[in-house]
Amino acid sequence: MNDATAAILHGPEDVRIERHPIPGPAPGEVLVEIGAIGLSGSDLHYYAHGENGPNVLRSPTALGHEAVVAGHGPRPRAPGSPSSPPSPADTAAPAARAATTSARTAAASAPRPPMAP
């Protein structure tokens, strides 16, 4: 898994499917696999009009922020807690937070060509 596919909005009704490198996690971060992304009403406003209320699209941006993720790896346990493996429910919320952080990092590091006027 060296790169990811993303729907990048370049302007109203101008979505391009692009591949971007996935940055490695920094210390204290985790990398999670995102199974699917949902689009929200704000994404649809950006797509249709290039803006959502007072927020105007100024550079290409990745659409979608409702992620379906899978947690991988053990969850840290409190001292004295049982050493049983975590359940999927135990890892879902931390994984979602990590996915948001990693997605922001990936989006921030993606190349951003200037938008056409």
PDB file of C-alpha atoms in Angstrom, residues 15 24 30 50 62-64 73 78 84 111:
ATOM      1  CA  VAL A  15     -13.903  15.791  -9.983  1.00  0.00           C
ATOM      2  CA  GLY A  24       4.076   7.081   6.734  1.00  0.00           C
ATOM      3  CA  VAL A  30      -1.094   5.017  13.316  1.00  0.00           C
ATOM      4  CA  GLY A  50     -17.517  25.355  -5.613  1.00  0.00           C
ATOM      5  CA  ALA A  62     -10.328  15.561  -1.469  1.00  0.00           C
ATOM      6  CA  LEU A  63     -14.036  14.900  -1.100  1.00  0.00           C
ATOM      7  CA  GLY A  64     -15.515  12.785   1.668  1.00  0.00           C
ATOM      8  CA  GLY A  73      -3.121  -3.788  16.213  1.00  0.00           C
ATOM      9  CA  ALA A  78      -4.594   0.133  31.541  1.00  0.00           C
ATOM     10  CA  SER A  84      -7.351 -10.350  26.169  1.00  0.00           C
ATOM     11  CA  PRO A 111       0.231  18.022  -4.713  1.00  0.00           C
TER      12      PRO A 111
END
